[in-house]
Amino acid sequence: MQKYDLDTPCLTLDLDVLEKNLGRMQAGATAAGKKLRPHAKSHKCSILAQKQMDLGAIGICTAKVSEAEVLVSHGVQGILVTGPVASAQKATRLAKLLEKSPTLMTVVDHAAGIELLDRHLTDINLGMDVLVDIDVGLQRTGVPPAGPLGLAEQVLASSHLRLKGIQAYAGQVQHIKRYDERRAASIACMGRAAEVFTSLQAQAASCTIFSGAGTGTCEIDLEIDELTELQVGSYPLMDAEYLAIESARQPDYAGLFPAALTLLTTVISASQDTHVTVDAGLKSLYRDGGQPQVVTPEHGNLRYDWFGDEYGMLSPREGAGALPRLGEVVELVVSHCDPTVNQFDCYHVTRGSRVVDRWPIDMRGKSQ
């Protein structure tokens, strides 16, 4: 089947571009002496996670326990759940998962969370490696850099938790457009975490992991000596939000990690002179992030706008211009890959214009 014969709206994944992105990130980490533990929250696909492992990743990150359950069912090891556990339900699920996957790790950022997790692990008499989550400015999860030593002492004194290091994610700096500004912000944030890591290493020899970084700061964070592994997520797929920022050696991120992920949408109404309506709206393209980019060569002058839950609008960017005809398929780089991927059941995998495979997005809807 040819790509433009697919029913729409649908996601396509260019295998040639994907493989280059996967290889480039792994090679960069290896050259810098770092490990790669990519984040599956972006692609939500166990097949893609296994490809990352096959290339040399030491494990995979997930945001949620339910995502980790899917990966464990497919034999993936070295999973780090990057969100703290705060309920008995989650602690029970995590403990059951540990029985199947002894390399499973998670993070802690509160004394009560440490007590909860230790109590549930006592019930199954298994030990678990944990990282102290450090807040480096995002203020979403994590303990401020001044407060982790007490949590580390609590972990060390617990019955079934083993302190392995820290996690630090500067999500607030990932999409700063100018490279020099993003570099300064990331070094400041991650430098504070590096100081914490050094202090914890002096306190506990078991503290060997400093996990962090993101796709937007990967070039920068590779230079941080203390950082041991990268949690990068979006780089295999990419989106308009990331493609808009500068790279260290490229004018934009498309020169570093081009978009492998695109969305196909069909013109379903062409009754207006000023625009056409397509079949991809809010339920297909997540609105947060960058403006979706039309990449169909003959329609590069078009702008996509959301036109309701089910529909989108394509109109010329600068006054007059040729509009696609009724039934024509148009290709877009998506606004924000993570939540857009979560709207679909599968990727249609392509080489050139030919569809060669179909990969289930088997972590879709795994939000628990």
XYZ file of N, CA and C in Angstrom, residues 61-64 80-84 105-107:
36
model
N 12.306 4.589 30.378
C 11.525 5.333 31.366
C 10.047 5.309 31.000
N 9.200 5.305 32.021
C 7.769 5.527 31.826
C 7.308 6.571 32.833
N 6.257 7.291 32.468
C 5.692 8.265 33.398
C 4.759 7.593 34.390
N 4.088 6.524 33.949
C 3.044 5.895 34.749
C 3.321 4.405 34.953
N 12.417 2.549 34.544
C 12.343 3.560 35.598
C 11.017 4.289 35.480
N 10.178 4.187 36.516
C 8.928 4.944 36.566
C 9.266 6.313 37.132
N 9.117 7.357 36.327
C 9.632 8.683 36.691
C 8.655 9.533 37.490
N 7.439 9.023 37.736
C 6.466 9.743 38.550
C 6.361 9.125 39.932
N 6.334 9.934 41.005
C 6.246 9.383 42.359
C 4.940 8.625 42.591
N 12.723 0.290 38.731
C 13.049 1.378 39.656
C 11.934 2.414 39.634
N 11.891 3.240 40.683
C 10.991 4.382 40.691
C 11.661 5.536 41.424
N 10.918 6.638 41.580
C 11.461 7.826 42.243
C 10.644 8.141 43.489
